[in-house]
Short mmCIF file of C-alpha atoms in Angstrom, two decimals:
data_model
loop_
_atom_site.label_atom_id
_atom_site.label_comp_id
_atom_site.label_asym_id
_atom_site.label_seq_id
_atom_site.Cartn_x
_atom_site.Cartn_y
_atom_site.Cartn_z
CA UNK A 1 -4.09 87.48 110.00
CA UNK A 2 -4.05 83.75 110.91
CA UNK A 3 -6.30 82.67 113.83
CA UNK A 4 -4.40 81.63 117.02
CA UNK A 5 -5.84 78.90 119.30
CA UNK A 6 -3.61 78.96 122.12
CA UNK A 7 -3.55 75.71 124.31
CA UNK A 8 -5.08 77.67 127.12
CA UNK A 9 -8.05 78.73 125.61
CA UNK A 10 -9.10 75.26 123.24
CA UNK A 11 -8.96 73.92 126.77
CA UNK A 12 -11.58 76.65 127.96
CA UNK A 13 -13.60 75.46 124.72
CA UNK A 14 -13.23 71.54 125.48
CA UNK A 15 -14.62 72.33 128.98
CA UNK A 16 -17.77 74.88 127.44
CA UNK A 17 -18.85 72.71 124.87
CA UNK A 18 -18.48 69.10 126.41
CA UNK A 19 -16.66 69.05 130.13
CA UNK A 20 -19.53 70.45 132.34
CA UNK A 21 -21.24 67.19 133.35
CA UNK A 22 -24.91 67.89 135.26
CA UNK A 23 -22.53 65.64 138.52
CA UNK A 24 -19.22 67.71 138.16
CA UNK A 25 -17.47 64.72 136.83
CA UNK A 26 -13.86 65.63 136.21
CA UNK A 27 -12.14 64.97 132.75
CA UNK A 28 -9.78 62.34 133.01
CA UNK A 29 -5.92 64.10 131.87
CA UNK A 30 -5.44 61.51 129.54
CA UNK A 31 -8.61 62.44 127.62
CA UNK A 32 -7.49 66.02 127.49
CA UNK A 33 -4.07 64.99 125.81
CA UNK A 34 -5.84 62.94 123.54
CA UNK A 35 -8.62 65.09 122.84
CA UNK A 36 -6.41 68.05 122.51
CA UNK A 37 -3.69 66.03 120.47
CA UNK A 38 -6.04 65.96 117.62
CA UNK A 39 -6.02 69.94 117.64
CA UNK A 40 -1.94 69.42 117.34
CA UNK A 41 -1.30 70.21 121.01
CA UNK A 42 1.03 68.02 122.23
CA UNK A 43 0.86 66.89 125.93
CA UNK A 44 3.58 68.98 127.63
CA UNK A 45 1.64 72.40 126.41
CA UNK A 46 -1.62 70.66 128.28
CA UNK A 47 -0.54 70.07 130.89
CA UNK A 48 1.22 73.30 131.93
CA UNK A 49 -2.12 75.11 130.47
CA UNK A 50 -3.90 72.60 133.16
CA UNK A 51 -1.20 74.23 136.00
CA UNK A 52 -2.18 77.71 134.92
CA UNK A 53 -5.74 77.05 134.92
CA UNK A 54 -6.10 75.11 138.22
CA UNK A 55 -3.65 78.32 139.70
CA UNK A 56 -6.08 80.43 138.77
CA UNK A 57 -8.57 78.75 140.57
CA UNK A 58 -11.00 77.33 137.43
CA UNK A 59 -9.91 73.67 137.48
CA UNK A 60 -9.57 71.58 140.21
CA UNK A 61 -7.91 68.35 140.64
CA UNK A 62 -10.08 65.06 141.15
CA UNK A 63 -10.35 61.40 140.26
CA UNK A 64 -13.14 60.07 138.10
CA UNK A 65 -15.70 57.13 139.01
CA UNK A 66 -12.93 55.02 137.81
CA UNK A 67 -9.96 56.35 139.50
CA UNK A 68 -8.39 58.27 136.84
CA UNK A 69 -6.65 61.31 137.57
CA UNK A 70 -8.74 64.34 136.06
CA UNK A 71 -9.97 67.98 136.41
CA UNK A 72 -13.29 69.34 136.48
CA UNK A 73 -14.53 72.93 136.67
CA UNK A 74 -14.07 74.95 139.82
CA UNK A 75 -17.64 76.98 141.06
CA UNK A 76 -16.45 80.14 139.64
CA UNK A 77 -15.10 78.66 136.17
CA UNK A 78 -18.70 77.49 135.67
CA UNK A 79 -20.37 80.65 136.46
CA UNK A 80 -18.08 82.37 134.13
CA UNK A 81 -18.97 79.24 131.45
CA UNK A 82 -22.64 80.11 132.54
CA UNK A 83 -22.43 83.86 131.78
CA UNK A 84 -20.16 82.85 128.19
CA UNK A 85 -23.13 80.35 127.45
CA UNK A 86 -25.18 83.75 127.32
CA UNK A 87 -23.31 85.70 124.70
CA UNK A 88 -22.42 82.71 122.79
CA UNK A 89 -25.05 81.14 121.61
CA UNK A 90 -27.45 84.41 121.89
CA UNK A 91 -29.83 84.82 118.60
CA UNK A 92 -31.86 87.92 119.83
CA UNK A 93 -31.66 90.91 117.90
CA UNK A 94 -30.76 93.92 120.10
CA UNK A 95 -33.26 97.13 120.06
CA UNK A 96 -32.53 100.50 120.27
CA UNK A 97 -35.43 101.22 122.91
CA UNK A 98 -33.45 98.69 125.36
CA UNK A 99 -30.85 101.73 126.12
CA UNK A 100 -27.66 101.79 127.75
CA UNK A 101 -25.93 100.95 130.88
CA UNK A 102 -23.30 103.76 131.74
CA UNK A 103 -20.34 102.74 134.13
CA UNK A 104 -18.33 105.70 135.90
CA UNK A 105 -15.48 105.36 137.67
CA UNK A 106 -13.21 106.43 139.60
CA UNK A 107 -9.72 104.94 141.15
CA UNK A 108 -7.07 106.80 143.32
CA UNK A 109 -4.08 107.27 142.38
CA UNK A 110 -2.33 105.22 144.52
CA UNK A 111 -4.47 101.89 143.59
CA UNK A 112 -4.00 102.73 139.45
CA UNK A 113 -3.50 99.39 139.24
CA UNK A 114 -7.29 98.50 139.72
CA UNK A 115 -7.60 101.19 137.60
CA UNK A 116 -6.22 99.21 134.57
CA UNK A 117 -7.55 96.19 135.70
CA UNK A 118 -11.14 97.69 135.74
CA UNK A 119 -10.60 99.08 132.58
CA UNK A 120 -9.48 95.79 131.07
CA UNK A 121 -12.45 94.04 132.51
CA UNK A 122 -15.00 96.58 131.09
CA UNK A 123 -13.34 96.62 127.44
CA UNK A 124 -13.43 92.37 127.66
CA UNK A 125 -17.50 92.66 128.44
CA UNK A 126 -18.21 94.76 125.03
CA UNK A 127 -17.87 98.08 126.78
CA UNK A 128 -16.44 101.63 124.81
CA UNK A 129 -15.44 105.10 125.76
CA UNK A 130 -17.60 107.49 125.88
CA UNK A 131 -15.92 109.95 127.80
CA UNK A 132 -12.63 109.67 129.90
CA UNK A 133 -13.75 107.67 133.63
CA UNK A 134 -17.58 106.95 131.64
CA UNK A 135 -17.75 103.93 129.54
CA UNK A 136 -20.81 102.09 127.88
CA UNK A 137 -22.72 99.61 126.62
CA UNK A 138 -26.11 97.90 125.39
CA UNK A 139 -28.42 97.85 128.62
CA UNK A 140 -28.74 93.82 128.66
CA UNK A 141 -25.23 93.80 129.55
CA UNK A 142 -26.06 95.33 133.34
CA UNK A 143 -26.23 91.94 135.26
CA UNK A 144 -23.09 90.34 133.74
CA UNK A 145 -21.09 93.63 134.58
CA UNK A 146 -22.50 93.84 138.08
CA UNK A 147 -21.42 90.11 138.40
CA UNK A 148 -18.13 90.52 136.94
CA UNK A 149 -17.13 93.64 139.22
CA UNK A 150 -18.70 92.06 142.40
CA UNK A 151 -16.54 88.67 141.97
CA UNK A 152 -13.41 91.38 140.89
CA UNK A 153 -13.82 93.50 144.36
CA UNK A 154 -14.18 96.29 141.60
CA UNK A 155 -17.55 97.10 142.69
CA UNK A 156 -16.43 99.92 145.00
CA UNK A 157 -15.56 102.33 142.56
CA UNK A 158 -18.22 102.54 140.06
CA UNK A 159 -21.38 103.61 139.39
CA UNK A 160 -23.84 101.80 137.04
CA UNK A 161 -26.34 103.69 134.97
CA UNK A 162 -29.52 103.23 133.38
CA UNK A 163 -30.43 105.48 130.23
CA UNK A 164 -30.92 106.24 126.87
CA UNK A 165 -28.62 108.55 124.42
CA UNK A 166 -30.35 112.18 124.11
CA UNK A 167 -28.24 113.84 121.89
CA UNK A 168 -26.49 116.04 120.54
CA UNK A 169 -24.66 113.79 118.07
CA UNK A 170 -26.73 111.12 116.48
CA UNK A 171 -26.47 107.81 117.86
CA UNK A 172 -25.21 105.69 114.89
CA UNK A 173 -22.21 108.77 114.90
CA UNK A 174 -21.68 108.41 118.71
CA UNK A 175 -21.62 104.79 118.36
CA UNK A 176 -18.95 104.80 115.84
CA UNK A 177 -16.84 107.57 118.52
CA UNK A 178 -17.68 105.45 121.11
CA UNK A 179 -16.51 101.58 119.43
CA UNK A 180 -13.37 101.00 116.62
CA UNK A 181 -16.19 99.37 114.21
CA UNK A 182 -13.99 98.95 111.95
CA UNK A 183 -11.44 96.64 114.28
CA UNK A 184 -14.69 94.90 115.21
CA UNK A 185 -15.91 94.23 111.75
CA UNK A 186 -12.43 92.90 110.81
CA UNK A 187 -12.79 90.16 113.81
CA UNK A 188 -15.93 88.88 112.08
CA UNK A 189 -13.68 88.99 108.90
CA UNK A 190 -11.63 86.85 110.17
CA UNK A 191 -13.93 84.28 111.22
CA UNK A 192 -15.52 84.33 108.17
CA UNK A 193 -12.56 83.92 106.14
CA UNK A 194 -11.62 81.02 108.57
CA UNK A 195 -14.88 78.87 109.24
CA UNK A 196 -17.39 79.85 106.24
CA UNK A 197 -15.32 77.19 104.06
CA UNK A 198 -16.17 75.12 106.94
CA UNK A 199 -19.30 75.18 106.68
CA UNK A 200 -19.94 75.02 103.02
CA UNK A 201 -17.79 71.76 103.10
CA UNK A 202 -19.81 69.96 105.78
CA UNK A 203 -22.65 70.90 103.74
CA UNK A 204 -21.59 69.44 100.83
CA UNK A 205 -19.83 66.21 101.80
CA UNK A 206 -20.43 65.57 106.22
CA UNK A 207 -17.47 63.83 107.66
CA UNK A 208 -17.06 61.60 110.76
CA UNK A 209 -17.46 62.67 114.53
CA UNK A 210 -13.68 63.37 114.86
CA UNK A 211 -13.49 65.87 111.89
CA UNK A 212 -17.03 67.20 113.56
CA UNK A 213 -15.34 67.75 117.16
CA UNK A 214 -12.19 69.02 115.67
CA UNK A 215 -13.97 71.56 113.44
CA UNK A 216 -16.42 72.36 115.84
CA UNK A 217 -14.28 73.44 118.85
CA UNK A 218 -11.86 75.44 116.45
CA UNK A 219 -15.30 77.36 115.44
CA UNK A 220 -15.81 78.04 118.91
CA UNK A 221 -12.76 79.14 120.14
CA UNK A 222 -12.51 81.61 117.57
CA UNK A 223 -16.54 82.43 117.89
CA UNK A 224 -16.50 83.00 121.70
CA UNK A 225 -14.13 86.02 122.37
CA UNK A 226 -16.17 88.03 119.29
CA UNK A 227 -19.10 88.62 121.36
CA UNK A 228 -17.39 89.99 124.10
CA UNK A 229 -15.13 91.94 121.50
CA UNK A 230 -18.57 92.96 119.92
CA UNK A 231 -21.18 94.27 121.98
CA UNK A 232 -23.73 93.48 119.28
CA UNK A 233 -25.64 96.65 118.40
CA UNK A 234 -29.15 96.95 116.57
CA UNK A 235 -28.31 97.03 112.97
CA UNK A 236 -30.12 100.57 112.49
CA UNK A 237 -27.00 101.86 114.26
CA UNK A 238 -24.59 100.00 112.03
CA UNK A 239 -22.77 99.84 108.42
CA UNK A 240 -25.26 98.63 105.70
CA UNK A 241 -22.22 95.88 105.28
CA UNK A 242 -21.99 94.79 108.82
CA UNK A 243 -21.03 91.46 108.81
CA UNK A 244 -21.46 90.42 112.38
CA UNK A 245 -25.28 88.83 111.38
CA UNK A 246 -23.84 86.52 108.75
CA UNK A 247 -21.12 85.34 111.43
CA UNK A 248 -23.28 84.70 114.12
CA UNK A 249 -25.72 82.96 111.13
CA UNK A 250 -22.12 80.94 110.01
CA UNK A 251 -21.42 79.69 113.76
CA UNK A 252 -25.24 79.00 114.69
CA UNK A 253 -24.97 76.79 111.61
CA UNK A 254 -21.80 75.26 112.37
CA UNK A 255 -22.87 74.68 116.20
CA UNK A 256 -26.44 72.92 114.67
CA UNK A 257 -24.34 70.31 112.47
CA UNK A 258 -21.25 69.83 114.69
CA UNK A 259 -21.72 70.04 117.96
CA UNK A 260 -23.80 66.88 118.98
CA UNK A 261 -22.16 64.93 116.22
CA UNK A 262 -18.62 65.62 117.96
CA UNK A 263 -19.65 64.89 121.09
CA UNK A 264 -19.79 61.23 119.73
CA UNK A 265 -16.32 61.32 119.51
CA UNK A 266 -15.55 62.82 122.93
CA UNK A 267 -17.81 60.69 125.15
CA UNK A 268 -15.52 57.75 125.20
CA UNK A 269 -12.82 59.52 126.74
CA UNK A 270 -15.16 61.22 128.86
CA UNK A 271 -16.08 57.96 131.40
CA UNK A 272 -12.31 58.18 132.70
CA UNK A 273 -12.63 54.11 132.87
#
């Protein structure tokens, strides 16, 4: 299956990787439509992404230093970069001994619709089924979840557990009940298949700062939804052929080489002069 990089979401990217400035400096509109253009999004599809994003409350309108009409990153779009910065560029190696967090739930009838939403929300942080109403995940995910459900007004109807997985089935079995590895492992496919060529190019012959911010922000647009799509699991509870390690070894790579050298090429349209 091709990758899709929707303009929405290589937006999200451009703001992650180089659109957080340590003063809240906006990002001048014209440097989105040019910076975007080179990902072949032409300016009408930025700037109704821009409308749905600053509806939704993560961009908000503002003029640069020079008086340039821009956007910059609302309080709660930077958290939510903040808490993406975590999963992204993690390199820990999970342990079995951390445990599990376990959230239960429960949602009258007549409010099912926070019942979806809540279930939406806990599949998007890495979460699976173990039972109908009880769903979990690795323990280190327990402050993002609390976070997420607090800021969603989801908080009042579930419980968050602490604990580790007694039996009677053996984890690496209840593991693969309570995740589709498979669907996971063909994400991490797909990235491989998509930016591993990528990499062994760049290795072999570098290229300029625009081909290092194009390639770079296509890498992470693809790499940042599979670690909420993958809760990363110790390996001992894994295939033998998992191939989330050599992904997150491919984008760590591709984030070492790329990312500073692209953000030679976006600074200039950065100073909204």
């Amino acid at each position: 299956m091709a990758e899709q990089h929707t303009p929405r979401s290589l937006i999200v990217s451009l703001y992650g990787a180089y659109g957080r400035a340590p003063d809240d400096s906006p990002v001048p509109v014209a440097a989105l439509i040019r910076l975007l253009g080179v990902l072949g999004v032409d300016a009408p599809s930025v700037r109704s992404s821009v409308s749905r994003l600053k509806r939704r409350g993560l961009l908000l309108p503002a003029r640069t230093a020079g008086g340039a009409a821009g956007y910059a990153v609302s309080e709660d779009a930077r958290r939510l970069l903040d808490d993406g910065d975590r999963r992204i560029y993690a390199r820990t190696e999970p342990k079995l001994s951390e445990g599990w967090v376990l959230a239960v739930f429960s949602v009258p009838e007549a409010e099912r619709h926070k019942r979806h939403l809540l279930r939406s929300r806990l599949a998007r942080l890495g979460f699976g089924t173990a039972a109908p109403g009880v769903w979990i995940a690795p323990a280190r995910l327990y402050e993002e979840t609390r976070n997420a459900l607090e800021r969603l007004e989801l908080s009042p109807y579930v419980d968050l557990f602490r604990g580790e997985h007694l039996g009677y089935t053996a984890t690496a079995e209840a593991v693969a009940r309570w995740w589709d590895l498979p669907a996971i492992a063909g994400l991490h496919e797909e990235f491989l298949a998509a930016h591993e060529p990528v990499l062994r190019a760049w290795r072999t012959a570098p290229a300029g700062p625009e081909d290092a911010y194009r390639d770079y922000l296509l890498a992470l647009d693809s790499w940042r939804r599979l670690p909420y799509a993958d809760p990363v699991l110790p390996a001992e509870l894994l295939p033998d052929d998992w191939p989330g390690r050599r992904s997150a070894e491919v984008f760590a790579a591709l984030h070492e080489l790329l990312r500073d050298r692209g953000a030679e090429y976006v600074r200039p349209f950065l100073a909204g002069d």
